[in-house]
CSV table of C-alpha atoms in Angstrom, one decimal:
chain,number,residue,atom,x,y,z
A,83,UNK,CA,-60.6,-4.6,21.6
A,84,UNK,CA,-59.6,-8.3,22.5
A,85,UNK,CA,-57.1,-9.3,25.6
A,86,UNK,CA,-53.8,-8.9,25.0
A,87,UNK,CA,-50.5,-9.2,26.4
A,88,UNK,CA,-49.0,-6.4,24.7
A,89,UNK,CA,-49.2,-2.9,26.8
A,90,UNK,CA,-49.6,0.3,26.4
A,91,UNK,CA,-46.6,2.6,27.6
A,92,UNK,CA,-47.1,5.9,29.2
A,93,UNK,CA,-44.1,8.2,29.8
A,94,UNK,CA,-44.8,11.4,31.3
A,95,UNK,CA,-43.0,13.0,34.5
A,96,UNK,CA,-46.2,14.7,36.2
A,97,UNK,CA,-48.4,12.9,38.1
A,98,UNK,CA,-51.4,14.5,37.6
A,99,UNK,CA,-51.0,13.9,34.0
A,100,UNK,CA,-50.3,10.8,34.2
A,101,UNK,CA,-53.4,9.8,36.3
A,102,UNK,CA,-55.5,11.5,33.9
A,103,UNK,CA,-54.1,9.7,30.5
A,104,UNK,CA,-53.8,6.2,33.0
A,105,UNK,CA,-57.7,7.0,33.5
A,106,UNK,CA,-58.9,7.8,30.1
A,107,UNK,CA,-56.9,5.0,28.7
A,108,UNK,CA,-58.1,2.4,31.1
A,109,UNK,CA,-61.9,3.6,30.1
A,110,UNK,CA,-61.3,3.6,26.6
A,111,UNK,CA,-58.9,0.3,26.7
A,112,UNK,CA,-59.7,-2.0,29.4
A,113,UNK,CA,-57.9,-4.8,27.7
A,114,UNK,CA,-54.7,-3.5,26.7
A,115,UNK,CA,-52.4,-3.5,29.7
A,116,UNK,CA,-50.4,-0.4,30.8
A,117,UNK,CA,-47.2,0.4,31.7
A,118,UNK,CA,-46.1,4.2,33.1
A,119,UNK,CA,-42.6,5.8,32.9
A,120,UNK,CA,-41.4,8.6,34.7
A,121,UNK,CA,-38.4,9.7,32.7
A,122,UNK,CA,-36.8,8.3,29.5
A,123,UNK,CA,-34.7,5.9,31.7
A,124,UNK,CA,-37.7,4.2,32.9
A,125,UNK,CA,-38.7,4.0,29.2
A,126,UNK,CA,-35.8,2.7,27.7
A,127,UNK,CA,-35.7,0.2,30.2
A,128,UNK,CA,-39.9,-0.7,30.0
A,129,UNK,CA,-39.0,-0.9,25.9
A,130,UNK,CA,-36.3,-3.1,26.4
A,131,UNK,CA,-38.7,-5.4,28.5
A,132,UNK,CA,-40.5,-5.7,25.2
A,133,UNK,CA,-44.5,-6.2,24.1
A,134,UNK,CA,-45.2,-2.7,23.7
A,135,UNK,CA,-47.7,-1.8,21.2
A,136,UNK,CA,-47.8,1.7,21.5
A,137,UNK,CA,-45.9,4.4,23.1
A,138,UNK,CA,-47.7,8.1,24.4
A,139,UNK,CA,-44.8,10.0,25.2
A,140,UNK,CA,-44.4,13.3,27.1
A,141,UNK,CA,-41.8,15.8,25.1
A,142,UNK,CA,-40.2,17.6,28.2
A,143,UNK,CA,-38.8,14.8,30.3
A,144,UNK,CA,-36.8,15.2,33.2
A,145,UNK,CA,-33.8,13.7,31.5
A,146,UNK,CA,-34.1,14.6,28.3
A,147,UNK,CA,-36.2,15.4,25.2
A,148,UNK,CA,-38.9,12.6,24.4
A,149,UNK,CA,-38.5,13.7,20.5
A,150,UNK,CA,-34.7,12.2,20.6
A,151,UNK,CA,-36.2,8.9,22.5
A,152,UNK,CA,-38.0,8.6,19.4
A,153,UNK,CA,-35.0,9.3,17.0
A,154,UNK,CA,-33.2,6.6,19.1
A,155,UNK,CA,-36.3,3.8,18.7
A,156,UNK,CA,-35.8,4.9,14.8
A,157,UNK,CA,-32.4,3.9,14.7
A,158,UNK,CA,-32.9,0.8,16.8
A,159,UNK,CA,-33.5,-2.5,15.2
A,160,UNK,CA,-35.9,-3.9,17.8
A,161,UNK,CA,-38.0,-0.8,18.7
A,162,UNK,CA,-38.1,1.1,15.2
A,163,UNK,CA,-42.1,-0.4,14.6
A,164,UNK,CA,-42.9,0.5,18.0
A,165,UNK,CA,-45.9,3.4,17.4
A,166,UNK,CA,-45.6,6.6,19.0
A,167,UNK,CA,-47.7,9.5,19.8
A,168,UNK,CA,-46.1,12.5,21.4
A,169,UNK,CA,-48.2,14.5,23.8
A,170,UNK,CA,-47.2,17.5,24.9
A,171,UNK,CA,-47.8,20.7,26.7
A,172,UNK,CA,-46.9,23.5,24.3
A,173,UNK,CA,-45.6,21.1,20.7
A,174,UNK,CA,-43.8,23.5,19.1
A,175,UNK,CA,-43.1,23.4,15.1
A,176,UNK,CA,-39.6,22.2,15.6
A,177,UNK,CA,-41.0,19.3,17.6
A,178,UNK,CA,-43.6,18.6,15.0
A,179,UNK,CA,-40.5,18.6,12.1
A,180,UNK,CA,-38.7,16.0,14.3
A,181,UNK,CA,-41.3,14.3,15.5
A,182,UNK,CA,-42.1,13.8,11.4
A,183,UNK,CA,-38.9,12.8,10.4
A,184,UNK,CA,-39.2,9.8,13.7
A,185,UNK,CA,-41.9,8.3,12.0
A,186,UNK,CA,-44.2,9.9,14.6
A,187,UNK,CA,-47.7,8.4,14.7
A,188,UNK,CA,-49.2,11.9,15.8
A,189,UNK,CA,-48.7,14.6,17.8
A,190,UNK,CA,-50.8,16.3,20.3
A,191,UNK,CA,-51.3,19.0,23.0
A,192,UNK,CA,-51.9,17.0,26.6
A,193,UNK,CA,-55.8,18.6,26.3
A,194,UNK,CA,-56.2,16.3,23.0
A,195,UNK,CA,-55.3,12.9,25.5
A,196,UNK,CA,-59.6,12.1,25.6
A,197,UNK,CA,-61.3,9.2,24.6
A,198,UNK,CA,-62.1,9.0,20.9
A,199,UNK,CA,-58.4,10.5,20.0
A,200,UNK,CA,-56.9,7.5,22.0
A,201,UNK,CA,-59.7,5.0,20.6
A,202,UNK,CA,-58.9,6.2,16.9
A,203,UNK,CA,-54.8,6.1,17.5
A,204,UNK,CA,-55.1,2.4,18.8
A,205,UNK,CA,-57.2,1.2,16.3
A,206,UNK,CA,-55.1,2.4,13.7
A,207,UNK,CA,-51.7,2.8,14.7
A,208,UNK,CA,-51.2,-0.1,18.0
A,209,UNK,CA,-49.5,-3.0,17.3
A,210,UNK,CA,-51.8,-5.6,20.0
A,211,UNK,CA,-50.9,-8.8,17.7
């Protein structure tokens, strides 16, 4: 993948996860820059910011429900072609229905987050131009 100025945004609230999907990414993506959120504050305000290409985005947030972050980016003119992939701990088929009605790219269980899922999902869902 060429440089580019768009970035990657990660929203998760655990740490540990976040270092591993910050890691894998960074191996698998070494010239897409990345941003982290803790919560779905930090990533309203990191989409707001703009030149996102992708989102991965944790379902259980401190502050809320990353599934509705998505329905919100749906109904928003700006961020509704902003990709997103939710990855979660235990996705649930209620998720998965919302998720599906979003637009969601994909959805995955947090042990899914390796290097040839990430590679395929940014090849054919990031928007880096």
């Amino acid at each position: 993948m060429a440089k580019t100025d768009k970035h990657c945004l990660i929203v998760d609230d655990q740490e540990f996860d976040r270092r591993m999907m910050r890691r894998v990414f960074a191996k698998q993506c070494p010239n897409v820059p990345l941003l982290v959120a803790r919560d779905l504050k930090e990533a309203r305000e990191r989409l707001r910011a703009g030149q996102i290409s992708i989102v991965f985005l944790d379902n259980a947030l401190p502050d809320g429900m990353g599934v509705d972050l998505v329905q919100e980016m749906a109904n928003d003119k700006a961020l509704k072609g902003v990709p997103v992939v939710i990855v979660s701990d235990f996705p649930s088929p209620f998720m998965y229905a919302k998720a599906k009605a979003a637009n969601v790219c994909e959805v995955w269980a947090k042990r899914d987050f390796v290097g040839p899922s990430v590679q395929r999902v940014m090849t054919r869902h990031a928007r880096l131009s």
